[in-house]
Coordinates of C-alpha atoms and ligand atoms in Angstrom, one line a residue:
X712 CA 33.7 25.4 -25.3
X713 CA 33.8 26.3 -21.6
X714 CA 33.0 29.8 -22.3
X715 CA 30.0 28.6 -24.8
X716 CA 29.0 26.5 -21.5
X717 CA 29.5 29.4 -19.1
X718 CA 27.2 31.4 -21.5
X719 CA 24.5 28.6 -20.8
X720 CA 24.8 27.9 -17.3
X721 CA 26.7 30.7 -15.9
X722 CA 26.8 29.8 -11.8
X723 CA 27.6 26.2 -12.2
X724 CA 31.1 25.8 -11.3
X725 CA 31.9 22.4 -9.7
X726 CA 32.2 19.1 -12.4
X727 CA 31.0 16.1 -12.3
X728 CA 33.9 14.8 -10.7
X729 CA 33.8 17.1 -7.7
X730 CA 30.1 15.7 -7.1
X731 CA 31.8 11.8 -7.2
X732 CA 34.1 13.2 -4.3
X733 CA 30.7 13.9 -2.4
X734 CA 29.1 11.6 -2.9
X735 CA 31.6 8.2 -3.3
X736 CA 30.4 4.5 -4.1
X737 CA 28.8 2.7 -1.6
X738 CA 30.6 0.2 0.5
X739 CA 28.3 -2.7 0.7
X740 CA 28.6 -6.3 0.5
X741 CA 28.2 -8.5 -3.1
X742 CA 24.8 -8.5 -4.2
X743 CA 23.5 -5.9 -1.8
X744 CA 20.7 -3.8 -3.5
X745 CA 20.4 -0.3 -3.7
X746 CA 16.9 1.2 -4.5
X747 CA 14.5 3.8 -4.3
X748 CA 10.9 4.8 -4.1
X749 CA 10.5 7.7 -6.0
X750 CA 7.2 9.3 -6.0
X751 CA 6.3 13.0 -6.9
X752 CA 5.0 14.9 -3.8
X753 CA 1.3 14.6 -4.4
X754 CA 0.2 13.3 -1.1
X755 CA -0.3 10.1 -0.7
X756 CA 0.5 6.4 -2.0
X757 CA -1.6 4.5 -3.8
X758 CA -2.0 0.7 -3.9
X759 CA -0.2 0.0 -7.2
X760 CA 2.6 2.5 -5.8
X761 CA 3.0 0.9 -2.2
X762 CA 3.4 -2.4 -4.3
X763 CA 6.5 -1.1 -5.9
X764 CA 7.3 0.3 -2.4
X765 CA 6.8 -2.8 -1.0
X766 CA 9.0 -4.8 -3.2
X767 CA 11.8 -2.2 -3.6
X768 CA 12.0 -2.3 0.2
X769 CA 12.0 -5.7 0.8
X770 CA 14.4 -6.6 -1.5
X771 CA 16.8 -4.3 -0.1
X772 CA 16.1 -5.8 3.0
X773 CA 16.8 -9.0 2.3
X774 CA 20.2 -8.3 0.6
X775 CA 21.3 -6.0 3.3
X776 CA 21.2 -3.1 0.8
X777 CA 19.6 0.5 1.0
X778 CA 16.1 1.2 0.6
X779 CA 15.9 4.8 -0.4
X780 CA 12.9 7.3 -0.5
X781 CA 13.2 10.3 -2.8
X782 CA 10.8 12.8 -3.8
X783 CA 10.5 14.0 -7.5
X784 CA 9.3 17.4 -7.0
X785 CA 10.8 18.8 -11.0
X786 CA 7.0 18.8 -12.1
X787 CA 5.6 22.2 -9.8
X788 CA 2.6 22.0 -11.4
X789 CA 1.7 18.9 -10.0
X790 CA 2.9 19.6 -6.4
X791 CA 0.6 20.1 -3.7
X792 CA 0.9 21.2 0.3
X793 CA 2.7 19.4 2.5
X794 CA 2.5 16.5 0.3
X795 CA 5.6 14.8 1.0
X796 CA 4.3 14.2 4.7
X797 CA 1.4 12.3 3.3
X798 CA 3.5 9.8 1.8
X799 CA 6.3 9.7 4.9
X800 CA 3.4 8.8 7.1
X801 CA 1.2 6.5 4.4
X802 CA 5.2 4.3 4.4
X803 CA 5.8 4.5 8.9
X804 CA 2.2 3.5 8.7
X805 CA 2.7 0.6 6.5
X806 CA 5.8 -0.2 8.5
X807 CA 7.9 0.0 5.1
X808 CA 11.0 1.4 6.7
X809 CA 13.7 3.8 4.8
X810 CA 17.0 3.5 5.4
X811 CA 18.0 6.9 4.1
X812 CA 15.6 9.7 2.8
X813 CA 13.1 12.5 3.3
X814 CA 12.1 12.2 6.9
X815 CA 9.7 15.4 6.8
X816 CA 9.1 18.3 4.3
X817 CA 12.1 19.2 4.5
X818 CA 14.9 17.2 6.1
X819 CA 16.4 13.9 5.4
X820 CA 18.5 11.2 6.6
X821 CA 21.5 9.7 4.7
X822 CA 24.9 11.0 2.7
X823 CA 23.5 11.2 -0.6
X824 CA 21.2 13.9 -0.3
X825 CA 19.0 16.4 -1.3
X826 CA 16.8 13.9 -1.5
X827 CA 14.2 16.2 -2.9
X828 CA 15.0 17.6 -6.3
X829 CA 14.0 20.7 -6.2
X830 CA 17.3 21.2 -3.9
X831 CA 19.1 19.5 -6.0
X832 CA 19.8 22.0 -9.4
X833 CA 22.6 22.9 -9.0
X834 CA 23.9 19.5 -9.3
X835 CA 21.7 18.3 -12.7
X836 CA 23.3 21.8 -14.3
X837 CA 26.2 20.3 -13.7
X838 CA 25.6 17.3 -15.3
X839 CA 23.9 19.2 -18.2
X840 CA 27.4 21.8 -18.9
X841 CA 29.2 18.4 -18.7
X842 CA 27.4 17.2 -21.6
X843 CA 27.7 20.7 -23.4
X844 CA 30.9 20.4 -22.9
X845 CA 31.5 17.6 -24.8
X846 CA 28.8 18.6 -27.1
X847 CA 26.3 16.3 -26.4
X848 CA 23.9 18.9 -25.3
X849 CA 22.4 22.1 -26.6
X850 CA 20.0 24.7 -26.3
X851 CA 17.4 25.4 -27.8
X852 CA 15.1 28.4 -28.7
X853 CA 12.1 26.5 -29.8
X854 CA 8.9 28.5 -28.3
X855 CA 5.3 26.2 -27.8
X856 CA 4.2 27.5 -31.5
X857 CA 7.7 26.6 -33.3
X858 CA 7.2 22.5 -32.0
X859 CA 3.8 22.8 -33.1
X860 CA 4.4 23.7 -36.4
X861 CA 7.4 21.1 -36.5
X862 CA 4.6 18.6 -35.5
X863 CA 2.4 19.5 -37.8
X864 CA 4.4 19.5 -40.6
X865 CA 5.9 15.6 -39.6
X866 CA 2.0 14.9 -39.4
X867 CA 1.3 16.3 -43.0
X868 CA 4.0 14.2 -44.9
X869 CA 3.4 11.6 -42.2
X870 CA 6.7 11.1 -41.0
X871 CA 7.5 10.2 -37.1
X872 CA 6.7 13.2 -34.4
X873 CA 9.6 14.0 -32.2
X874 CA 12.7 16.5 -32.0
X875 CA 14.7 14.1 -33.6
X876 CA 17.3 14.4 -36.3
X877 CA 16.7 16.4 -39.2
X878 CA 13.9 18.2 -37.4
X879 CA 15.6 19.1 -34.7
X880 CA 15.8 22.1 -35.5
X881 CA 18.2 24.2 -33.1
X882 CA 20.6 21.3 -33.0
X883 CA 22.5 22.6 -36.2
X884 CA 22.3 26.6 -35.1
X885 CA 25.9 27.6 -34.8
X886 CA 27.7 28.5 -30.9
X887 CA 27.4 32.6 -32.6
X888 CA 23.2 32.3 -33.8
X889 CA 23.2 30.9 -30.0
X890 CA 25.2 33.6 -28.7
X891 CA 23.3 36.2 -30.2
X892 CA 19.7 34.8 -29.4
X893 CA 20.5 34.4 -25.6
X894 CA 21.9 38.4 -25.7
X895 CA 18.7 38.7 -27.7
X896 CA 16.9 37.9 -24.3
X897 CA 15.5 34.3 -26.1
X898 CA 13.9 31.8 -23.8
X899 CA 15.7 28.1 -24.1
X900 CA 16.0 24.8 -23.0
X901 CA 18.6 22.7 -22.8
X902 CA 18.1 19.4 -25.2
X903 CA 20.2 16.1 -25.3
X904 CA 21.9 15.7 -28.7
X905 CA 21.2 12.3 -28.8
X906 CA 23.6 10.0 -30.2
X907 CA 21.1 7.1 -31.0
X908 CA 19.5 5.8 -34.5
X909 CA 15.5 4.8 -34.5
X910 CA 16.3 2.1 -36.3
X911 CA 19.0 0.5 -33.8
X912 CA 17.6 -1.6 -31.5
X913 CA 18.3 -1.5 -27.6
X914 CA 18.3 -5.2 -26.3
X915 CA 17.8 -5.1 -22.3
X916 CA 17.1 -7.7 -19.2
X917 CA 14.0 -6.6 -17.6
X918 CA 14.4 -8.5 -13.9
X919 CA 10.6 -9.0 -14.3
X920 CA 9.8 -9.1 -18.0
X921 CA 12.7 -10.7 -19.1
X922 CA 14.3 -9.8 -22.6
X923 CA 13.5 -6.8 -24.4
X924 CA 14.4 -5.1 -27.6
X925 CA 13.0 -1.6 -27.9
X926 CA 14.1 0.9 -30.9
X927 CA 16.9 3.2 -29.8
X928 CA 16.1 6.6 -28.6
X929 CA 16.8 9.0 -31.3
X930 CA 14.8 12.2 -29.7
X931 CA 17.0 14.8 -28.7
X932 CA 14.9 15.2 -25.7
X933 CA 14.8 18.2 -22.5
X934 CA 17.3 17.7 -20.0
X935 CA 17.1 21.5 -18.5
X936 CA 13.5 23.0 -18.8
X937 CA 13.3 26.7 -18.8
X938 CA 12.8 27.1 -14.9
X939 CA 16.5 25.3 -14.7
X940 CA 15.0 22.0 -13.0
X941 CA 15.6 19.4 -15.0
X942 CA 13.2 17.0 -16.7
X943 CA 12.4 13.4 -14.9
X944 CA 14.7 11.5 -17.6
X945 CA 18.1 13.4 -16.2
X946 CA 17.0 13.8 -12.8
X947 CA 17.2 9.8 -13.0
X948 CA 20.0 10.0 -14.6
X949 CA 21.7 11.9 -12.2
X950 CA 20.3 11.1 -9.2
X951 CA 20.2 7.4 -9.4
X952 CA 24.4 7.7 -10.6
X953 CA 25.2 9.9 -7.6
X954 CA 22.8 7.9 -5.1
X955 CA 24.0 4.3 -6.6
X956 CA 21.4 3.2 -7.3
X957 CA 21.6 -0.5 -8.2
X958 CA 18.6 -1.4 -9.3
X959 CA 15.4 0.5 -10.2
X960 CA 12.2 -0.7 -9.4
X961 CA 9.1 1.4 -10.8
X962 CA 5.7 0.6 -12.2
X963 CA 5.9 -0.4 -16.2
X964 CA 4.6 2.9 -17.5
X965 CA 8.0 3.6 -17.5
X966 CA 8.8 0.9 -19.8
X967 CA 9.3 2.2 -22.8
X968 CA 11.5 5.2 -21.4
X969 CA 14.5 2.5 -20.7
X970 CA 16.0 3.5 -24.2
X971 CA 16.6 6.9 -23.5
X972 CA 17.5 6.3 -19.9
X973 CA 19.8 3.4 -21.3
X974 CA 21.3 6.3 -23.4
X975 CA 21.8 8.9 -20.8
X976 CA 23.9 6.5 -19.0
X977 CA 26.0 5.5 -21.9
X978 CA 26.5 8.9 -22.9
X979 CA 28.2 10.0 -19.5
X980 CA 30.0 6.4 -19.8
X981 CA 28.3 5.4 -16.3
X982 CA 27.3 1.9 -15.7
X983 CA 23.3 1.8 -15.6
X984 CA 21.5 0.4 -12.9
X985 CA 19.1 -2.8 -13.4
X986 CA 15.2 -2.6 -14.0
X987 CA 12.3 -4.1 -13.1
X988 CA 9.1 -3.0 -13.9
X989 CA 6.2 -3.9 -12.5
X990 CA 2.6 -4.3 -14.1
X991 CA -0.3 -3.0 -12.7
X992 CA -2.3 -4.6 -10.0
X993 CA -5.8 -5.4 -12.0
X994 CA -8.9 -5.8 -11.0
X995 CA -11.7 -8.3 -11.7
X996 CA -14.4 -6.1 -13.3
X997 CA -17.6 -8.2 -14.7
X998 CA -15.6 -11.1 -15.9
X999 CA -12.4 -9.3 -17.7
X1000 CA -9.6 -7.7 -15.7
X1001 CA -8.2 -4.3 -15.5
X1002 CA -6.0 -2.1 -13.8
X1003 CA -7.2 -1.3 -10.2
X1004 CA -8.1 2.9 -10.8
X1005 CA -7.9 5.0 -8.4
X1006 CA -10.9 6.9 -9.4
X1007 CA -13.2 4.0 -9.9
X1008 CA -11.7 1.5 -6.6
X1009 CA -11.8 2.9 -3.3
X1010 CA -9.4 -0.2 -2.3
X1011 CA -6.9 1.7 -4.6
X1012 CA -6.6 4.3 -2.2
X1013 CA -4.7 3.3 0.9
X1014 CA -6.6 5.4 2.9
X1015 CA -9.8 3.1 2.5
X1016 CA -7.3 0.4 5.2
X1017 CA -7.2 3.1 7.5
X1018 CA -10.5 3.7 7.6
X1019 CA -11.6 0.2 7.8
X1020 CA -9.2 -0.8 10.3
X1021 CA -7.6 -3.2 7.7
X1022 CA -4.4 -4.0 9.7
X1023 CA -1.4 -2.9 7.5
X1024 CA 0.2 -6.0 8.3
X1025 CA -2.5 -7.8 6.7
X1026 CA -2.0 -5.9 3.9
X1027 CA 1.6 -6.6 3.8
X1028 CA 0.8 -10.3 3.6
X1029 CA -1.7 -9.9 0.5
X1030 CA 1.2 -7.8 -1.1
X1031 CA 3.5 -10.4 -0.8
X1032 CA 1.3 -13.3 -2.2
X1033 CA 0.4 -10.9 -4.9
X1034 CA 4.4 -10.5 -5.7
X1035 CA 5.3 -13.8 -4.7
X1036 CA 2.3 -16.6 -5.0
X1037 CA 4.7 -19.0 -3.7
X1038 CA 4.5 -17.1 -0.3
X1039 CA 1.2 -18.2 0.6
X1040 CA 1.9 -21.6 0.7
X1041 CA 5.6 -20.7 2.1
X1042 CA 3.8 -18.5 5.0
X1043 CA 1.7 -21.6 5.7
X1044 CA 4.0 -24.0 6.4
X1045 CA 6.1 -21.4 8.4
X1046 CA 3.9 -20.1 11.2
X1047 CA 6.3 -18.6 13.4
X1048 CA 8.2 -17.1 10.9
X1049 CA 7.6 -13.2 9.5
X1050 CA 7.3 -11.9 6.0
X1051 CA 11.1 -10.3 6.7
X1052 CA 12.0 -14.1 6.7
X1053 CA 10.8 -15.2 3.0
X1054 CA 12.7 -14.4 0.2
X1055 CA 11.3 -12.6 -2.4
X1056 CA 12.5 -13.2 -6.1
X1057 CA 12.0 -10.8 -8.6
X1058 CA 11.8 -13.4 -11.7
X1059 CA 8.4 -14.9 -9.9
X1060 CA 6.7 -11.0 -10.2
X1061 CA 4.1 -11.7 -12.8
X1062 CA 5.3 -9.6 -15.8
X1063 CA 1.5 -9.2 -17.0
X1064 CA -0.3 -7.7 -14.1
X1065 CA -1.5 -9.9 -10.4
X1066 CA -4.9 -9.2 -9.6
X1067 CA -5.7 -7.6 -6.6
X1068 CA -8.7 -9.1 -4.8
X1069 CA -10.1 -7.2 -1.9
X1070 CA -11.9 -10.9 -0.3
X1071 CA -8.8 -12.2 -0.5
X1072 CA -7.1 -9.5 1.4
X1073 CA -9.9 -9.8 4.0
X1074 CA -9.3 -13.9 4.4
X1075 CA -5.7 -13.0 5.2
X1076 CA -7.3 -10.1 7.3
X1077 CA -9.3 -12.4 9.2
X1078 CA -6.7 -14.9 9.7
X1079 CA -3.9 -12.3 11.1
X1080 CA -6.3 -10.8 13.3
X1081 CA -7.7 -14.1 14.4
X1082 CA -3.7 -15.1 15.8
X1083 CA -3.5 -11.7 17.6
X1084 CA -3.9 -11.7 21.3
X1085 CA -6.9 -10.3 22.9
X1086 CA -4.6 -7.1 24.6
X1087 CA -3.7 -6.7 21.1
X1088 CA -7.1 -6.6 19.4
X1089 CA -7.8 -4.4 21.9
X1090 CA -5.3 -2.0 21.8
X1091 CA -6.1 -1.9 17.6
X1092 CA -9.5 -1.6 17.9
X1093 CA -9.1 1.5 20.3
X1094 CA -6.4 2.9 17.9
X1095 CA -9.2 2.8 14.9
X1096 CA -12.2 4.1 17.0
X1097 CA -10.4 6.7 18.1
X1098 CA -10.2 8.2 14.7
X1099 CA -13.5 6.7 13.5
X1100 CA -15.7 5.9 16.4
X1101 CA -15.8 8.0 19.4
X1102 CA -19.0 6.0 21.2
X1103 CA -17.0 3.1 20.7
X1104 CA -14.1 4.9 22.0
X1105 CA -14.8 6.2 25.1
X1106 CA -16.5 2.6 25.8
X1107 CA -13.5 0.0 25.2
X1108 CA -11.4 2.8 27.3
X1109 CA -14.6 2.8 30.4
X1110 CA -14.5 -1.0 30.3
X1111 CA -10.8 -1.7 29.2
X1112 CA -10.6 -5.3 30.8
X1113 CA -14.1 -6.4 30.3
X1114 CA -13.5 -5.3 26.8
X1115 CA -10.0 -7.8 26.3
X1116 CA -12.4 -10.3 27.9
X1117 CA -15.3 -9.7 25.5
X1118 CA -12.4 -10.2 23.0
X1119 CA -11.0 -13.1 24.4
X1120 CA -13.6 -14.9 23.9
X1121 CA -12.9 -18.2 21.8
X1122 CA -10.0 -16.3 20.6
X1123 CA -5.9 -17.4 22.5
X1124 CA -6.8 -20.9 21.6
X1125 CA -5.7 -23.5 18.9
X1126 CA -8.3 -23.2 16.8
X1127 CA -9.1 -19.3 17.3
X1128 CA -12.2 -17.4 15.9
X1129 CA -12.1 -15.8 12.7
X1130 CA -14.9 -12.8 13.2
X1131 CA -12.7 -10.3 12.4
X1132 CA -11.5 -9.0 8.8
X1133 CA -10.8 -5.1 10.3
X1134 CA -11.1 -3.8 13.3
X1135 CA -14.4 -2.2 12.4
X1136 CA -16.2 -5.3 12.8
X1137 CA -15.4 -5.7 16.5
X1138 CA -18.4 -3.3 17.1
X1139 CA -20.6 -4.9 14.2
X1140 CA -20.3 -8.3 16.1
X1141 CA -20.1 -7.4 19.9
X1142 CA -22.4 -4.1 20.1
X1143 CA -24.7 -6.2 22.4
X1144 CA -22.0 -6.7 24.9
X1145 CA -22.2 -3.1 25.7
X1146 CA -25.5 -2.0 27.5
X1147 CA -25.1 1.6 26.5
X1148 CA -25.5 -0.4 23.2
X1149 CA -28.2 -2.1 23.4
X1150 CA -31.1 -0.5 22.0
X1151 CA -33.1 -0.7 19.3
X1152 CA -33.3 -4.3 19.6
X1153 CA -34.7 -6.7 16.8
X1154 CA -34.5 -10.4 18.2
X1155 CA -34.0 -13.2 15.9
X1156 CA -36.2 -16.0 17.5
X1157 CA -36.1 -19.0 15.8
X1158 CA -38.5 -22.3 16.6
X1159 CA -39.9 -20.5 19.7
X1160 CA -41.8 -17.5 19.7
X1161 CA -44.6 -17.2 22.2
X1162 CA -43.6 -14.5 24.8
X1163 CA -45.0 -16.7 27.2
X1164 CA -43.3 -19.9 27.0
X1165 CA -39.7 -17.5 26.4
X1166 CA -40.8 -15.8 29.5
X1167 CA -41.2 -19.2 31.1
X1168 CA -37.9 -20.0 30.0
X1169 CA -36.1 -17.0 30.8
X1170 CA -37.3 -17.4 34.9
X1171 CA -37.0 -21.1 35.8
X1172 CA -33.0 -20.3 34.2
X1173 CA -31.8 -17.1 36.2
X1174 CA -33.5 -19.2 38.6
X1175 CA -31.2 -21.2 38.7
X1176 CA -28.2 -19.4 37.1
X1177 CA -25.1 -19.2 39.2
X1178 CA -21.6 -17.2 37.7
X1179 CA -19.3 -19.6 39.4
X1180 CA -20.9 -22.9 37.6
X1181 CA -18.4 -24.8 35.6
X1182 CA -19.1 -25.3 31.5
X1183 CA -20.7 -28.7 32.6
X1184 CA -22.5 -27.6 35.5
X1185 CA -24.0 -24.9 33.4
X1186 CA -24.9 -27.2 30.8
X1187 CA -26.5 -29.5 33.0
X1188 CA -28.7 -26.7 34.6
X1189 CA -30.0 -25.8 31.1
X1190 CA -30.5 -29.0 30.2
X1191 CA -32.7 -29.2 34.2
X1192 CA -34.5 -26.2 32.2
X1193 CA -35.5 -28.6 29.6
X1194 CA -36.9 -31.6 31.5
X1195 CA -38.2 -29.3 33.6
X1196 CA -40.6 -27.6 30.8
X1197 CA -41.2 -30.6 28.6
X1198 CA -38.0 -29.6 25.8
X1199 CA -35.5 -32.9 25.2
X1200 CA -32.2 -32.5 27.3
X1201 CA -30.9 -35.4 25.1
X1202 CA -31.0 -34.7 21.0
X1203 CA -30.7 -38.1 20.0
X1204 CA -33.9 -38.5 22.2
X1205 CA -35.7 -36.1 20.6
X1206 CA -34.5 -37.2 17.0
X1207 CA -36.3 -40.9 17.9
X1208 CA -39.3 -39.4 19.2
X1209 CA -39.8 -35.6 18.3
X1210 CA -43.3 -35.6 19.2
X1211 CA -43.0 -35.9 22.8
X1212 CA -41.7 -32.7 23.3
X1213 CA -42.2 -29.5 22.8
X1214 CA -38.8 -28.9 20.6
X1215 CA -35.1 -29.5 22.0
X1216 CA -32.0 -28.0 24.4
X1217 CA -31.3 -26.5 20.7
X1218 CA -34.4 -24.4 21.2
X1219 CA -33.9 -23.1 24.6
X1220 CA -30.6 -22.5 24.1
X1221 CA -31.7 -20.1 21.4
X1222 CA -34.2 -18.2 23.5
X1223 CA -31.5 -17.9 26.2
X1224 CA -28.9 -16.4 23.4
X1225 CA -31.2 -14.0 21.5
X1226 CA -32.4 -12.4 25.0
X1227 CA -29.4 -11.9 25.8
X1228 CA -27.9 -11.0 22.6
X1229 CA -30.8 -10.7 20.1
X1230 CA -28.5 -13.0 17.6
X1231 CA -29.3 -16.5 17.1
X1232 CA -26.0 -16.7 16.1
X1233 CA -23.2 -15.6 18.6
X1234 CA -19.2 -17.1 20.2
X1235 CA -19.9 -19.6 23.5
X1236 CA -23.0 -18.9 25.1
X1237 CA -21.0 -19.9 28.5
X1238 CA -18.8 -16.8 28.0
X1239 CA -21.0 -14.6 27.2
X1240 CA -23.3 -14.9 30.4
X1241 CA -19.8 -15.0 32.6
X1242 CA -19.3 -11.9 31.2
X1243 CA -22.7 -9.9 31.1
X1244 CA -23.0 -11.2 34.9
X1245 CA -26.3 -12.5 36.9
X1246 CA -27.7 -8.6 37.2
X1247 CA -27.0 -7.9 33.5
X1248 CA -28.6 -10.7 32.5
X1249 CA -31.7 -10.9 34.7
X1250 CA -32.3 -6.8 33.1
X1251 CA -31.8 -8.2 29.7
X1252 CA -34.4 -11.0 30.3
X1253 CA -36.9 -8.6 31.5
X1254 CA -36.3 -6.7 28.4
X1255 CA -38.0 -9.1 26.2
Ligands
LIG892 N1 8.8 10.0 -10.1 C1 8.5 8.9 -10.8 C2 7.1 8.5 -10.6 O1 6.4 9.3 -10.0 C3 9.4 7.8 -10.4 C4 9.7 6.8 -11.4 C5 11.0 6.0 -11.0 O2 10.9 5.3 -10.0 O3 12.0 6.0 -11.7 O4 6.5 7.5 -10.9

């Protein structure tokens, strides 16, 4: 047998066992979790994926376990450049921290690696002449035209497509018909000669969707393809023995794979690690739900944060509501506490799909950003313009302090301000603060109108306008401006006997904000002219 296996896979030399000296069980305490994220190199992470990131991280977190990232480069069709430094930086920038893993294209951190497995072949060949060995593998000559054929015969007497028992067709050739095709120069793979029955039924506990029963594997499927890397199915295997893996957390299209994976561990007599799958994040799409697409959502890309200036923090939260809905109540009641301090629980991960709702994110947005402090809204807002908005840019770093002020405004307070979802708003909502900015101006008047009477209004105020005037002192001069021009000071005055004046402090008010602003609608008045200034103001009043 070991000279039929050196025949197949002539330069492997080590054993299994050899690779168990390497690489040796963990030492960590009971119930710590090891896990993976596990993504092909294709560039970047998508919502649905940094869910499953998300979870698998936190949950090793919170056990003191091992969170894990390992690229699943088998599949070189699929690869693209430098794509496992688009996923390195998509996890650093979502603060989802590995613990052992690729660090760049090429290097890692950790004692279990290659953790890319393209560097890794040697090792799965090993694991492959293992199961030669004991006859539990085999290779076979099949070319693209023989499976066809195979297929479409099942099709014509309509039996079940697969390389599977009597079909398979190179699992009966003998070790000489081998011997001769591969001196013959013959192409081959390397198949699993799988032990199972189709009508045996695998019964397994999903951590997220509970008890399953699934039919048996009975495919004798590709462990080895014909450029020696092996398929994803043994790579698991392998990689998830040697790396111990303790539990596998993965999106649900890989659901009904557990059978064979069930069966590669039971064939090497290896205990296999627990699953959770998890459904797709959904989407509510004209009144019936359905999974978030990356082709059709831009929020599915987790680019479209970046370039919002979502904070990832933010989305962190959401996440975790989506995983956990108890959180948001939990998060609530726990102010001072952080997501790292909730414990997240695999059997409340809805097992049918969560939906993903974008205004929901941006209410949990809004709220985060509206606890932040105004050096840090600052320092966030400069971080996004500077990849997004270069005016705004070069202004908040001209007027650094004036901008924390202009941020500060109604914000470090009990009952902060909530005008900010992203960090892109900040120059939706506060352009006018910035005379570079202010142009193009449409006012918003309201009750008054006539150019006149504003004008009238404008000068008796910067008449009497003074920087240093305390909230009440201010008030009081506006409401002098009122008497003074025939407008009610008092509103419950005006409410009695609205005809003897010409409108209210409401009014004037108004004409004072949208000169200076051109919104009716702005944060405290009071701030906003401590800030513009006397000189700024008066040139803004002249404006109109
Ligand atoms: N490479 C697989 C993927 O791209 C990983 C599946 C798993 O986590 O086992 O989804």
């Amino acid at each position: 047998m070991k000279e039929y296996a050196d025949l197949l896979l002539p330069n492997i030399d080590k054993t299994i066992e050899d690779y168990k000296k390497i690489y040796p069980d963990r030492n960590l305490k009971d119930g710590a979790i090891v896990t993976r994220y596990a993504p092909s190199p294709t560039g970047y992470v998508h919502m649905g994926a940094l869910f499953s990131a998300f979870i698998a991280s936190k949950m090793a977190k919170q056990t003191s376990g091992v969170f894990f990232l390992r690229i699943e480069d088998t599949d070189k069709k699929r690869e693209i450049e430098n794509g496992v430094s688009g996923i390195i930086k998509d996890l650093k920038n979502y603060g989802i921290k590995i613990d052992e893993g690729m660090t760049s294209e090429t290097e890692w951190i950790g004692e279990y690696g290659p953790y890319i497995q393209s560097k890794r072949k040697e090792i799965y060949q090993t694991f492959a002449k293992h199961l030669i060995m004991n006859d539990l593998a085999y290779p076979c000559f099949c070319t693209e035209e023989d499976l066809e054929n195979i297929r479409k015969e099942q099709e014509s007497i309509k039996d079940r497509i697969g390389y599977y028992g009597k079909w398979a067709r190179d699992r009966y050739l003998s070790h000489e018909e081998v011997i001769n095709k591969i001196n013959n120069g013959e192409k081959y793979v390397i198949r699993l000669k799988s032990p199972g029955k189709f009508e045996n039924k695998v019964i397994y506990d999903d951590l997220v969707k509970g008890k399953l029963e699934l039919p048996e594997n009975d495919l004798d499927i590709v462990i080895i393809k014909g450029d020696g890397l092996p398929t994803y199915h043994f790579a698991h295997l392998v990689d998830d023995y040697l790396m111990g893996t303790t539990h596998v957390i993965r999106g649900d299209e890989w659901l009904s794979s557990v059978p064979i994976h069930l069966q590669l561990f039971k064939v090497f007599g290896f205990k296999p690690p627990k699953y959770a799958h998890i459904s797709p994040l959904l989407k509510e799409d004209n009144g019936t739900r359905r999974k978030l697409s990356k082709r059709k959502d831009p929020e599915a890309a987790i680019s479209y944060y970046h370039e919002k200036g979502i904070p990832t923090q933010a989305v962190l939260l959401y996440l975790c509501t989506v995983a956990n809905s108890n959180f948001e109540m939990w998060y609530l009641q726990n102010k001072d506490k952080t997501i790292d301090d909730f414990k997240l629980e695999f059997k409340k991960i809805s097992s049918s799909g969560s939906l993903f709702d974008v205004d929901k994110l941006l209410n949990i947005s809004k709220n985060y950003i509206s606890l932040l402090s105004a050096t840090d809204v600052y320092n966030n807002t400069l971080e996004y313009s500077k990849n997004y908005d270069n005016e705004l840019f070069d202004l908040l770093t001209k007027y650094k302090d004036y901008s924390i002020n202009v941020m500060n405004i109604e914000r470090e307070q009990k009952k902060p301000r909530k005008d900010l979802a992203m960090f892109s708003d900040f120059r939706k909502q506060n352009w006018y603060m910035y005379d570079e900015l202010f142009n193009n101006l449409n006012y918003e008047w309201q009750n008054i109108t006539d150019k006149n009477e504003i004008k009238e209004i404008l000068n008796l105020y910067i008449s009497k306008y003074d920087a240093n005037d305390d909230k009440d002192t201010w008030f009081n001069k506006m409401k002098e401006v009122c008497d003074a021009l025939g407008y009610a000071s008092d509103m419950k005055a005006y409410k009695e006997n609205p005809d003897n004046y010409k409108g209210n402090i409401a009014d004037v008010s108004n004409v004072l904000r949208v000169s200076l602003t051109t919104k009716s609608m702005t944060p405290d008045l009071y701030e906003i002219m401590k800030l513009l200034g006397k000189e700024r103001m008066e040139k803004r009043f002249n404006m109109v």
